XYZ file of C-alpha atoms in Angstrom:
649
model
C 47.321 -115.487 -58.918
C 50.730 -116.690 -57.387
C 53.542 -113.940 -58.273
C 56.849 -114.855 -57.974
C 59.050 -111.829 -56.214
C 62.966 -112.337 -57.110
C 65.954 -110.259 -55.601
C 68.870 -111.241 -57.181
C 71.407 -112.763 -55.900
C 69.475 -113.541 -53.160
C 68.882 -117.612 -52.269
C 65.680 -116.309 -50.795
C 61.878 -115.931 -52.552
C 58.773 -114.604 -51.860
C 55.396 -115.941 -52.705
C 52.291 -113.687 -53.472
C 48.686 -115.331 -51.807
C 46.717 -114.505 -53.501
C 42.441 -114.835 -53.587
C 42.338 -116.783 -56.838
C 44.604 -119.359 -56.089
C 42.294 -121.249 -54.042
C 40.038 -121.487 -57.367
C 43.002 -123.604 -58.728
C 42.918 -125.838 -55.654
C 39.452 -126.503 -55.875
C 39.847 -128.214 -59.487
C 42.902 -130.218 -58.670
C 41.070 -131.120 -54.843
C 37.707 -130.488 -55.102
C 35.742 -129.381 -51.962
C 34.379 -130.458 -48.837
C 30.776 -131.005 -47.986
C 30.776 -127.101 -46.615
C 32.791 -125.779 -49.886
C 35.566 -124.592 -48.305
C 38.879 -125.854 -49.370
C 39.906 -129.251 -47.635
C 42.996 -129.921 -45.971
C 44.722 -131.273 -48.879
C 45.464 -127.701 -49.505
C 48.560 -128.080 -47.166
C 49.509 -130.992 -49.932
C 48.783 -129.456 -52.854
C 50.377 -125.803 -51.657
C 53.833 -127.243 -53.832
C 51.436 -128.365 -56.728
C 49.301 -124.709 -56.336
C 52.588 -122.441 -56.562
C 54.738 -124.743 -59.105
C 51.481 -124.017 -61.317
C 52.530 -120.481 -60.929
C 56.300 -119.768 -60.368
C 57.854 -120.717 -63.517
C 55.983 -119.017 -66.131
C 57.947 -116.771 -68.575
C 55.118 -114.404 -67.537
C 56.928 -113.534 -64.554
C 60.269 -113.862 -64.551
C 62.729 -112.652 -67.481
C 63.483 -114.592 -70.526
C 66.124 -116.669 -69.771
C 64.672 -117.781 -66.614
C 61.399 -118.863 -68.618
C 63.143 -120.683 -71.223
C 65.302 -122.551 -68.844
C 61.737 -124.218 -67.523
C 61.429 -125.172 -71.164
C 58.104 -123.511 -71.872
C 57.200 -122.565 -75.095
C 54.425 -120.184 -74.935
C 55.342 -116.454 -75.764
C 56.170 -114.117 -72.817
C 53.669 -110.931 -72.688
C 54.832 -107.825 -73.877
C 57.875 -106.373 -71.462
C 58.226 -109.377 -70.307
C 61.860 -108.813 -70.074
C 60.907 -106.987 -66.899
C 61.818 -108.914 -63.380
C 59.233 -108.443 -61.008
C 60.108 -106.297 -58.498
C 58.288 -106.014 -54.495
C 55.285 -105.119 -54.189
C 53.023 -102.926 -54.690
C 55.039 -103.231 -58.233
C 53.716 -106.357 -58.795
C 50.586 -107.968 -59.515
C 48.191 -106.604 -56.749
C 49.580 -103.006 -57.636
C 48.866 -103.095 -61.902
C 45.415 -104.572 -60.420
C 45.095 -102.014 -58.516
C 46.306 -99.198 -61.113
C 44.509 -100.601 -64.096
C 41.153 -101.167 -62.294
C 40.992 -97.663 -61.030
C 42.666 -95.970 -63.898
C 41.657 -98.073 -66.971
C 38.386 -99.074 -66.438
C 37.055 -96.813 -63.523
C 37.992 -93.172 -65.257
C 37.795 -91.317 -62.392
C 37.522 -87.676 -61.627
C 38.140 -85.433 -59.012
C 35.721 -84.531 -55.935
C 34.325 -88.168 -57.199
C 32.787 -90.617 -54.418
C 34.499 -93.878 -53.970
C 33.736 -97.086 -52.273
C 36.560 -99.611 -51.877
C 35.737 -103.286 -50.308
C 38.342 -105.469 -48.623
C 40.092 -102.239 -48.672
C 43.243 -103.310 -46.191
C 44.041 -105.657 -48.760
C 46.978 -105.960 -50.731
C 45.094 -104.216 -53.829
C 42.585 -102.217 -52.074
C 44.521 -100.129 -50.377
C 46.572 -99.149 -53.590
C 42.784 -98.452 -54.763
C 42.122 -95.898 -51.906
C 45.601 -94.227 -51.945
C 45.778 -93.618 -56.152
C 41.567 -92.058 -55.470
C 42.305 -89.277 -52.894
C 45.690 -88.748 -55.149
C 43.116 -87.756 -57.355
C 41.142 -86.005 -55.301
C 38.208 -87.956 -54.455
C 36.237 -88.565 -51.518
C 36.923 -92.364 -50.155
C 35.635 -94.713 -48.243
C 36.401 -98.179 -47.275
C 35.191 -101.221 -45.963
C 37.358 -104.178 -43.709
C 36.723 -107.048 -41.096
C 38.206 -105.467 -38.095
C 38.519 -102.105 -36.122
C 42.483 -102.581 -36.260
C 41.860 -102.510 -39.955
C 39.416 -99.744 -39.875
C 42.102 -97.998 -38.384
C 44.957 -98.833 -40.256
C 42.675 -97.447 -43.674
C 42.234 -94.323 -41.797
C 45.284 -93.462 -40.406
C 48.033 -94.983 -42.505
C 46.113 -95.012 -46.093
C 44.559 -91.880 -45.496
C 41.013 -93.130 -46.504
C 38.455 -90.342 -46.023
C 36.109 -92.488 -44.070
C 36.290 -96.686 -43.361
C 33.909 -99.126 -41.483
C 33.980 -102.869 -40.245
C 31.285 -104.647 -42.182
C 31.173 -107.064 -39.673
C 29.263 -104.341 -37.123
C 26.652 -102.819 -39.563
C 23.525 -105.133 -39.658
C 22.253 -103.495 -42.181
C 24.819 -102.766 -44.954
C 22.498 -100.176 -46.894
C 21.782 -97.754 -44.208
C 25.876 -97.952 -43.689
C 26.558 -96.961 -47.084
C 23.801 -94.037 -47.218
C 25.313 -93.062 -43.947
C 28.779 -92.840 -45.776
C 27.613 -91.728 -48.889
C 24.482 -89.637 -48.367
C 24.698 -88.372 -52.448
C 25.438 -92.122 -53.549
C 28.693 -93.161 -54.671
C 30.502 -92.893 -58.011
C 32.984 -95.369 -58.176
C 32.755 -99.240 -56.419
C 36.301 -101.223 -56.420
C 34.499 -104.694 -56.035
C 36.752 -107.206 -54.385
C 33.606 -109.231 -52.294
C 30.396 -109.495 -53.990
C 27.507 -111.105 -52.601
C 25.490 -108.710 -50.022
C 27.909 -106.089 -50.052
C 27.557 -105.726 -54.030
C 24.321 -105.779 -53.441
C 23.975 -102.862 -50.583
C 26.323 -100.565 -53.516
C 24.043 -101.482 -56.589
C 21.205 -99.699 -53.979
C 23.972 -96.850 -53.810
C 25.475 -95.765 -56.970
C 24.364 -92.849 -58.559
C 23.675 -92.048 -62.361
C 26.751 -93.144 -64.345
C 28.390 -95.054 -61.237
C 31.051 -97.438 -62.483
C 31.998 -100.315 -60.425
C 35.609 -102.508 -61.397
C 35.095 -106.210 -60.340
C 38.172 -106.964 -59.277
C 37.095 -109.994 -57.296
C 34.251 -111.906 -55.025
C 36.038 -113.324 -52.225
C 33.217 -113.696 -50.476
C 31.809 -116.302 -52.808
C 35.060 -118.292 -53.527
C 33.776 -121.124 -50.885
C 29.839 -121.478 -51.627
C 28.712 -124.298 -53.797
C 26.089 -121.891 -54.789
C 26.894 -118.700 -54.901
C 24.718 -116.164 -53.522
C 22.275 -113.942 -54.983
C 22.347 -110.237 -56.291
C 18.808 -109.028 -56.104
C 19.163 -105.332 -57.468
C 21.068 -105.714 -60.592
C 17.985 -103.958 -62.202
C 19.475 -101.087 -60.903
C 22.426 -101.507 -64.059
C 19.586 -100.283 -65.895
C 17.638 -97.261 -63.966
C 20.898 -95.857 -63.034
C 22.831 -96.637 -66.169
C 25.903 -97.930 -64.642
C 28.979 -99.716 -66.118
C 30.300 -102.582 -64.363
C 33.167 -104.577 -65.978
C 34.997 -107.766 -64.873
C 39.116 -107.406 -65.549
C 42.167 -109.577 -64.918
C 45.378 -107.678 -64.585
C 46.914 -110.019 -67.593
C 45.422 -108.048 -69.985
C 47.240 -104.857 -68.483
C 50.688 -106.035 -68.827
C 51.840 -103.940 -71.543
C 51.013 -100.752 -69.176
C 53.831 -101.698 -66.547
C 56.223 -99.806 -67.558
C 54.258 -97.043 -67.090
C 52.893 -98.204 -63.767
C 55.762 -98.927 -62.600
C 57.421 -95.101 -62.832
C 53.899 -94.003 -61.565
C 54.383 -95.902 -58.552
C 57.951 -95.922 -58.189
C 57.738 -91.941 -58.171
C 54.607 -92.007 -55.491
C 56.682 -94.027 -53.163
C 59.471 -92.062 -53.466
C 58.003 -88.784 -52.987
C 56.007 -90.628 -49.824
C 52.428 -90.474 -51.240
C 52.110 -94.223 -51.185
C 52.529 -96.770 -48.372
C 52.133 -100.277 -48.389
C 51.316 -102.789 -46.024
C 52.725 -106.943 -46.033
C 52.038 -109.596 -43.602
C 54.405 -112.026 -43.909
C 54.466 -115.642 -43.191
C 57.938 -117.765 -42.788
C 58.491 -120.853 -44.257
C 56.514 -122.842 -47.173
C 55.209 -124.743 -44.600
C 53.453 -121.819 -43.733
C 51.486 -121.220 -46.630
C 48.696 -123.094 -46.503
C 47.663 -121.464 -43.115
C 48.635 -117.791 -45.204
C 46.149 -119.031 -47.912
C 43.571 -120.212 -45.929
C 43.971 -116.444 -43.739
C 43.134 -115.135 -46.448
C 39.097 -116.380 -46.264
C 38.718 -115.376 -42.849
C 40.297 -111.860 -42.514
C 43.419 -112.862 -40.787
C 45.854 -111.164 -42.670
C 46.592 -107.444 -42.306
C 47.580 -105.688 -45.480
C 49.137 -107.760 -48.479
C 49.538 -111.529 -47.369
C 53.061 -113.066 -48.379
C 54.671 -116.099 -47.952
C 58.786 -116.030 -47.487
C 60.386 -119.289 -48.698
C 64.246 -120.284 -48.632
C 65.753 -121.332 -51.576
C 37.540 -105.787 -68.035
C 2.820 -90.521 -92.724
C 0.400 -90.026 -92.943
C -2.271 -87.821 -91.308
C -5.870 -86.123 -92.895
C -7.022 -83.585 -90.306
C -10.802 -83.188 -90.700
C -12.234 -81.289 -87.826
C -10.565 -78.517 -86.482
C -10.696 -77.940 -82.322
C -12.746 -74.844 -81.203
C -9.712 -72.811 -79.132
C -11.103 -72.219 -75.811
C -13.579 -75.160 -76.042
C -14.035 -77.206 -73.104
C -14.658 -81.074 -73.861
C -14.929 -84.127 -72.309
C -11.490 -86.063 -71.928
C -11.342 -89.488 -71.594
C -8.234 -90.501 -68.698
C -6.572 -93.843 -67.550
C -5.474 -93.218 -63.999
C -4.181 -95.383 -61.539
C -5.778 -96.683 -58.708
C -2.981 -97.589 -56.353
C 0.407 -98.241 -56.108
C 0.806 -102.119 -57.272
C 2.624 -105.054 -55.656
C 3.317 -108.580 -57.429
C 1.827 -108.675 -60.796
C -0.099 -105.930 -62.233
C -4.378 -106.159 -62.776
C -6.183 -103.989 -65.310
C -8.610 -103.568 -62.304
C -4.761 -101.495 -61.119
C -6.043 -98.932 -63.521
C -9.423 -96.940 -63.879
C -11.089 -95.351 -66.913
C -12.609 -92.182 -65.889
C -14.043 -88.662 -68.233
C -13.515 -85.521 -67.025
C -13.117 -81.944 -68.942
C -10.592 -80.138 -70.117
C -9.819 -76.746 -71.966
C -8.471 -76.719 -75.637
C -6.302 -73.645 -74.606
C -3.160 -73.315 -73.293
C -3.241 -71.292 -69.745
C -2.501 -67.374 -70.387
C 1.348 -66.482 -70.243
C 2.058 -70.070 -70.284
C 5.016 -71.705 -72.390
C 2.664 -75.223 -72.343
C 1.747 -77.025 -74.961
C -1.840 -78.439 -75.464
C -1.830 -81.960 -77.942
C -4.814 -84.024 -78.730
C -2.733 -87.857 -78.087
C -3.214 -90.272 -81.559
C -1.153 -93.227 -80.029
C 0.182 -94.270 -77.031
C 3.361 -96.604 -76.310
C 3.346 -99.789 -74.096
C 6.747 -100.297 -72.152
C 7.895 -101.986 -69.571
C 9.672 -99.718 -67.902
C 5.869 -98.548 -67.059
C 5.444 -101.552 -65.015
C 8.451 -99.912 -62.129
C 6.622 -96.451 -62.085
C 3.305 -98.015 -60.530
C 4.977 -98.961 -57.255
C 6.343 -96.907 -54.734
C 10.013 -96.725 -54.526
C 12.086 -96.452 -51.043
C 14.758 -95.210 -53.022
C 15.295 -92.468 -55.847
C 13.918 -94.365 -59.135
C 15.247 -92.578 -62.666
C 11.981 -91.740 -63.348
C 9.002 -90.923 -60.615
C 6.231 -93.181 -59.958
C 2.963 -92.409 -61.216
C 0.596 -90.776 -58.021
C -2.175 -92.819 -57.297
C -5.550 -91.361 -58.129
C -3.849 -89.070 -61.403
C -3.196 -90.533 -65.197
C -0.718 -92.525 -65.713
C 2.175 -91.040 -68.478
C 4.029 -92.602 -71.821
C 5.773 -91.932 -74.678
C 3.239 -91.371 -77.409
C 2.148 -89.351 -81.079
C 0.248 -86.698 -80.765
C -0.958 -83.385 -82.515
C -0.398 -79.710 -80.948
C -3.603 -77.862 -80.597
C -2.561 -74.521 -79.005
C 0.918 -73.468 -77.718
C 2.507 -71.010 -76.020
C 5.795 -72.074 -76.821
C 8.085 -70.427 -79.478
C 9.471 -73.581 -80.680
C 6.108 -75.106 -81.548
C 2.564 -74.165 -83.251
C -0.637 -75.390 -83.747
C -0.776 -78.610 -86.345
C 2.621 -79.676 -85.416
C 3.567 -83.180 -84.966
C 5.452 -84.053 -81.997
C 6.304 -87.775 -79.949
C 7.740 -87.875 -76.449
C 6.095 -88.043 -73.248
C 2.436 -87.505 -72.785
C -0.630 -88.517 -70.716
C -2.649 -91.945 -70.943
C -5.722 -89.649 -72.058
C -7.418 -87.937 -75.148
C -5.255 -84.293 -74.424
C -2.674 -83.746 -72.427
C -1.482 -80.274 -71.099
C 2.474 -80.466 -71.820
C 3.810 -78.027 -69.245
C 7.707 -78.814 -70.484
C 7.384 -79.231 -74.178
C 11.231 -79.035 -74.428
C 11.269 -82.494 -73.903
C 8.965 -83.337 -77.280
C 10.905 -84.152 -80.682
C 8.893 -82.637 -83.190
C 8.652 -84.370 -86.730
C 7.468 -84.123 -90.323
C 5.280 -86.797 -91.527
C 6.316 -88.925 -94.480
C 5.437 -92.163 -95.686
C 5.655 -93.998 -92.780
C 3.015 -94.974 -90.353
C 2.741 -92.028 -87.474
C 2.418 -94.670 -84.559
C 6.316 -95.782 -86.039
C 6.925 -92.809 -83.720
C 5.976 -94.966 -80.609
C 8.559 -97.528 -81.775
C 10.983 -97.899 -84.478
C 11.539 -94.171 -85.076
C 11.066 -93.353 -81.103
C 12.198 -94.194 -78.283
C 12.578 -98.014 -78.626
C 14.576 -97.887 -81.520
C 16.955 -95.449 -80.429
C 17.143 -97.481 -77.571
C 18.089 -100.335 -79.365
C 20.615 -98.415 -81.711
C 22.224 -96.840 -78.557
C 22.332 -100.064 -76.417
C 24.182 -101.944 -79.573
C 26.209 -99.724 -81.699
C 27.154 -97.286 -78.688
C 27.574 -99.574 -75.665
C 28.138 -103.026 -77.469
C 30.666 -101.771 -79.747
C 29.772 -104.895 -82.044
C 32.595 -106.425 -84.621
C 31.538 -108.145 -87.804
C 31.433 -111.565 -87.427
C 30.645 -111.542 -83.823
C 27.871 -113.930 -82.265
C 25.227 -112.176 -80.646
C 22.430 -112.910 -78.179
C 18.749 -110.918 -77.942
C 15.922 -111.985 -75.196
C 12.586 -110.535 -75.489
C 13.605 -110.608 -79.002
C 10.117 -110.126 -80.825
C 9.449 -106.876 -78.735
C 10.010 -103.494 -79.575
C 13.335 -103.178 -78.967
C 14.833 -106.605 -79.120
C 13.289 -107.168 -83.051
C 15.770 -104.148 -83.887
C 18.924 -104.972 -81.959
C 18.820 -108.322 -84.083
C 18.584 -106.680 -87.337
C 21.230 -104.287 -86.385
C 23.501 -107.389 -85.827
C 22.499 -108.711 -89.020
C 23.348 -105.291 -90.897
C 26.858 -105.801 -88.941
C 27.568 -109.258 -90.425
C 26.684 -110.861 -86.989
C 25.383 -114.221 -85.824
C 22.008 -113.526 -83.889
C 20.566 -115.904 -81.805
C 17.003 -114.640 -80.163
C 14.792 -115.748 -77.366
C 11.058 -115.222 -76.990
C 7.801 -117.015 -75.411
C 6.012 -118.438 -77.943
C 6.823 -120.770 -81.034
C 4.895 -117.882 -82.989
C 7.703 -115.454 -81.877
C 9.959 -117.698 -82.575
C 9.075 -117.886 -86.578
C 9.173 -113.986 -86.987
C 12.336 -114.087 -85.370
C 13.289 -116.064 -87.959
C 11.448 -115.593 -91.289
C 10.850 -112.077 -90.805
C 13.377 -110.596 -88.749
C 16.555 -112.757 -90.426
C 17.662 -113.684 -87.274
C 20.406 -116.997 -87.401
C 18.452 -119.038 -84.768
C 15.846 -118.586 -82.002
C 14.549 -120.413 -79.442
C 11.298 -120.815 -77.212
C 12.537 -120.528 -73.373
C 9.185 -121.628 -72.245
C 10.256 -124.757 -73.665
C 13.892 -124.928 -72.564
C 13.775 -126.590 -68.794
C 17.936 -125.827 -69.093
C 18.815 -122.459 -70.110
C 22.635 -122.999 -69.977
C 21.869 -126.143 -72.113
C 19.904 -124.090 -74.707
C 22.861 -121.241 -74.752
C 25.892 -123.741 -75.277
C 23.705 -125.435 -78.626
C 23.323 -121.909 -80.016
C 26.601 -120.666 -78.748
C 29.012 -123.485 -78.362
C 32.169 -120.980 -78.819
C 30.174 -118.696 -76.416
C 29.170 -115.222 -76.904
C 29.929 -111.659 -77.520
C 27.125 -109.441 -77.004
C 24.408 -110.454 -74.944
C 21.204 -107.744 -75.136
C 19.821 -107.957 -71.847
C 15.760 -107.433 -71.261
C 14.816 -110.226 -69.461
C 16.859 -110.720 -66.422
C 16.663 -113.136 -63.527
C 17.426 -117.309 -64.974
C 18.224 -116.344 -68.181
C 21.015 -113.563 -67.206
C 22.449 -116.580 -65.175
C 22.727 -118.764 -68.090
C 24.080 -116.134 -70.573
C 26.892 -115.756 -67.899
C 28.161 -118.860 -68.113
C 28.365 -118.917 -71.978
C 29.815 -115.159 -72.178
C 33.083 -114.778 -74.015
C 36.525 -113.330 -72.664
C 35.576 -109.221 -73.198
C 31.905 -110.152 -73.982
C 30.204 -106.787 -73.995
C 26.109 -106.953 -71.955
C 24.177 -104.007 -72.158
C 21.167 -104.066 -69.717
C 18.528 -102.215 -71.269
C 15.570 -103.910 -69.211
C 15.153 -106.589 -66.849
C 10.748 -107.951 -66.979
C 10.980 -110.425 -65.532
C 11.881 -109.027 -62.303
C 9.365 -106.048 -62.824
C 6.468 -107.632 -60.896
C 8.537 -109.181 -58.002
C 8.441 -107.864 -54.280
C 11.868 -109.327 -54.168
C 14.442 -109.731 -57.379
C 15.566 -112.756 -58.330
C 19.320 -113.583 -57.245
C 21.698 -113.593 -59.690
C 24.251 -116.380 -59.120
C 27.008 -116.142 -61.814
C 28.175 -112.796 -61.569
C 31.945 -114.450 -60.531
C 31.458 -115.081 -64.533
C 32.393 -111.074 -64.584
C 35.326 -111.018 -63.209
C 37.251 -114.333 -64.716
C 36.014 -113.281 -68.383
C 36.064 -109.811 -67.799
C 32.959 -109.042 -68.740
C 31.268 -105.922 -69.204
C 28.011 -105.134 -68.219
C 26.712 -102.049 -68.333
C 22.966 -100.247 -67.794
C 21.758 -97.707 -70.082
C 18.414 -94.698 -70.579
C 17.716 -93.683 -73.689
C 17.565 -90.329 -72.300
C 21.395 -90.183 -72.048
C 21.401 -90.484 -75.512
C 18.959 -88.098 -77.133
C 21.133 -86.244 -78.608
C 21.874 -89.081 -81.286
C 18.263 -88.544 -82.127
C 19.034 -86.962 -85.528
C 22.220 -89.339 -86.455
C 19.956 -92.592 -85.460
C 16.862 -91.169 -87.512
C 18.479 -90.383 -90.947
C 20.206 -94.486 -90.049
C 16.961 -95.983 -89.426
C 14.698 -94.405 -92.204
C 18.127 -94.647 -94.987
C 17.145 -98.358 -93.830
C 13.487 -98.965 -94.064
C 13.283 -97.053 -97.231
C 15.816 -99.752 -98.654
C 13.783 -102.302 -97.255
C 16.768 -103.712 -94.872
C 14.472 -103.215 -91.434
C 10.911 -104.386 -90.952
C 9.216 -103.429 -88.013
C 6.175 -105.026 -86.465
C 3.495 -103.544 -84.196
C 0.631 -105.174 -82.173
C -1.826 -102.652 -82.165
C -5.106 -102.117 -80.396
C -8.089 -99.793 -80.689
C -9.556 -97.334 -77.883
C -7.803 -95.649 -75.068
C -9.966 -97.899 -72.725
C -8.216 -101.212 -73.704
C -5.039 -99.498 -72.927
C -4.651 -100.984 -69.513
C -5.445 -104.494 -70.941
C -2.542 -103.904 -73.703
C -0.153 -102.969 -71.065
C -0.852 -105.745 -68.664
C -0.202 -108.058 -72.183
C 3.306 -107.342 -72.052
C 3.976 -108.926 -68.776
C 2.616 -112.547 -70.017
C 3.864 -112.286 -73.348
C 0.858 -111.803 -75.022
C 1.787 -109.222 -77.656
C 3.585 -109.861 -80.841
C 5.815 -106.945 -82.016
C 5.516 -102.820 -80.482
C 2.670 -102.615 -78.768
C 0.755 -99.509 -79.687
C -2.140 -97.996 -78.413
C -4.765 -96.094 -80.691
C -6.159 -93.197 -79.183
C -7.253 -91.226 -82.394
C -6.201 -91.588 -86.011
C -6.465 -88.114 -86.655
């Protein structure tokens, strides 16, 4: 945005460039054939700041009502803007770290474009916190100046690193905390590879995509997910009301000399155009401004010998998998196995009854050149799920023989638990035991944490489920329903698209299969947009639900299939969408939340009992059609939880 800086009496002005006013040039101009802005900008530079200068947003009263507009001035508006960094780039700069970043000392922080008239603000307010920073610029002068005068921790010119992930995990060997986005594209993409768990990145801007037709890519946005991070689109308008506030932070800070600030300045309005345009190509050192004159049941009939050895049937994996997974991936093998706990040992030994199918299942069978937030399976040894099973002998104080526990377990008949503490034991009631593998496990907590603690839905609200029929997405849906919601789902089949409907009470669904235009498809359902998008899918239909977000719409990325299988992610094209509608997006585990367990449980079972949630599984028989069942998910071939049976007793 344009900011207007005033110094009374003074016949003389100064003009703010700013990234985002070349986005207002493009709709009155258009672009070239390359999509970067034409030379009409030098005509339109009048039109571009008049759009901006005499708004009642930035000057005081009197001087907005003598421009005769009649929209309400924001909240202190009485305020004149005063030089930077009190204006615009500096509450951008304050509320972005502050606000939305809630940072803590001895924290790791990556700023990008960090010379820049906000990004240097960034750096400056992180180490007065106490963090560890680093930044990123276009030139060794600017390397320098973020060094030396901002008194970043570390900096580096992009423009020498050839490989932007091996720069970052040479700055940040432990990952980094907090990202202060200002240029998307590859560089977003090296930090996604970065961030550790709980990393929150503030998407202040993309400069680098302002010019593309098409913007580029992101490829490891799955990585929202595995590392559950939060990453939120703002615009400094909706930070107004914190000024005053800002403004005696900053004002103080300067004062006391623990903030400088940088300007380039341009003379003459003639100038501006060439300022602008600077901007794009890393010209300008520090902030760029132009000087102008004038975001259940269970019957136990045969009780296990202790000490008996017996045959235990085992689906192990074969190989680490690329592209899409084969059964032929897996093997079913028999070997033999104990029905006693080792001496001295706090294990637990359980006989498994059923066995979960889950995606996430799908990213443990390859071999990951980075940390993933759970290990791959080792070739050659079973494979592991959540799952039901019965204890059999224990040598743990918290649990005894006959008890009834879900959590994780082996793809096999027993399973030697060797850290038990991870199991939620249970009490059967009149529910079906393999409701423990969905509904009252880990998929529905996972869909009551990714929509009541990370969506913070609103009655009334519209929201949007893919994968809907699954385990998790059939849930989220009712949840919204319970919250006086409109829900709009997506699933594969016309089948799908019924229960979504008839038995699920969901508003409206959809086939994609049979959608060749996504964003088409999105704007019938949603033509006022939406507010909570439940991400599971990923890839094209992420893209779409970007466009149609709402201003604040909340996304919480609990999976992404259809990027599971690929030896390279989908781009993501849209993610600019974050930034103007301040969006935010933000990956989540279950496992952070387990300690709702016990809240969600006496929710969910309060609501089947009542009859206001339905649950439906796909189940089939035999640990060796396991592999088969698990494959199914991947082409859409199960209808509801997929479950499993191992034993029924």
């Amino acid at each position: 945005m344009a900011t207007l800086k005033e110094n009374l009496p003074s016949p003389c002005i100064e003009i703010d460039i700013d990234y985002c006013v070349v986005s207002k040039i493009q709709m009155l101009v258009g672009k070239n054939s390359s999509g970067n802005p034409r030379d009409e900008t030098r005509l339109l530079f009048g039109v571009a700041t008049s759009l901006y200068i005499p708004t009642g947003h930035l000057l005081p009263k009197a001087s907005a009502s003598s421009h005769g507009r009649d929209e309400p001035p924001p909240p202190q508006s009485t305020y004149s803007i005063p030089k930077n960094p009190n204006c615009m780039p500096g509450m951008t700069a304050y509320a972005g770290f502050y606000e939305l970043c809630s940072p803590k000392k001895g924290e790791y922080v990556f700023v990008s474009a960090a010379s820049g008239a906000v990004g240097q603000l960034v750096g400056q307010f992180a180490k007065l916190m106490g963090c560890h920073v680093v930044g990123s610029a276009g030139t060794n002068e600017k390397v320098d100046l973020l060094k030396n005068k901002f008194g970043f921790d570390e900096a580096f010119n992009y423009k020498e690193e050839s490989n932007l992930d091996a720069a970052l995990k040479r700055y940040f060997p432990e990952g980094i905390d907090i990202y202060f986005e200002n240029v998307g594209g590859k560089m977003l993409d090296a930090v996604l590879l970065n961030m550790r768990l709980h990393g929150r990145i503030a998407v202040c801007g993309m400069i680098s995509q302002y010019n593309l037709d098409q913007h580029e890519g992101v490829h490891n946005l799955f990585r929202l997910t595995m590392m559950r991070i939060r990453m939120e689109g703002f615009l400094v308008g909706d930070y107004y009301h914190l000024y005053p506030k800002f403004l005696d932070l900053i004002r103080q800070y300067i004062k006391e000399g623990k903030i400088v600030y940088v300007e380039d300045t341009a003379e003459g309005l003639e100038s501006g155009p060439t300022a602008l345009i600077g901007l794009f190509r890393g010209r300008n050192v520090g902030k760029q401004v132009l000087k102008v004159s004038g975001q259940l049941r269970l019957d136990l009939q045969r009780t296990m010998v202790k000490g008996e050895e017996v045959s235990n049937k085992q689906i192990i994996l074969r190989d680490y998998v690329s592209g899409f997974p084969k059964v032929s991936d897996m093997a079913f093998k028999t070997s033999t196995i104990q029905l006693q706990v080792p001496q001295g040992s706090k294990a637990v030994l359980v006989k498994n009854l059923y066995l979960s199918c889950d995606p996430y299942m799908r990213t443990r069978m390859k071999k990951h050149e980075f940390p993933n937030y759970v290990p791959p399976f080792t070739p050659g040894s079973v494979i592991s799920g959540y799952g039901v099973a019965k204890v059999l002998d224990s040598g743990h104080p918290d649990f005894k023989e006959g008890d009834l526990v879900w959590g994780m377990t082996g793809w096999e008949e027993y399973s030697l638990i060797t850290k038990p503490e991870t199991l939620f034991k249970f009490q059967p009631t009149d529910v079906p035991l393999s409701y423990y593998t969905g509904i009252l496990g880990m998929p529905g907590l996972s869909a009551y944490a990714g929509f009541y603690e990370v969506c913070y839905p609103k009655e009334g609200e519209c929201v949007f489920v893919s994968a809907a029929s699954g385990a998790v997405g059939q849930l989220v849906g009712q949840f919204a329903k319970l919250m006086g919601c409109y829900v709009v789902g997506s699933a594969g089949s016309n089948h799908k698209v019924e229960l979504l409907k008839n038995k699920f009470g969901f508003d409206e669904a959809f086939n994609y299969k049979e959608e060749n235009n996504l964003d088409a498809a999105l704007k019938r359902y949603f033509p006022k947009g939406i507010d909570i998008y439940f991400e599971n899918v990923g890839g094209k239909m992420l893209d779409a639900v970007l466009l149609n977000m709402k201003v604040h719409g909340r996304i919480a990325a609990c999976g992404m299939i259809s990027q599971y299988n690929l030896e390279q992610p989908e781009g993501v094209h849209n993610l600019v969408s974050v930034v103007f509608k301040r969006i935010r997006m933000q990956g989540f585990l279950v496992f952070d939340y387990f300690h709702l367990y016990p809240q969600f449980l006496d929710f969910i079972m309060k609501h089947i009992k009542e009859g206001k949630i339905v649950y439906v599984e796909d189940t089939v028989e035999g640990l060796e059609n396991g592999p088969a069942a698990l494959i199914g998910l991947f082409t859409g071939r199960n209808v509801g939880k997929q479950v499993v049976v191992v034993a029924r007793e």
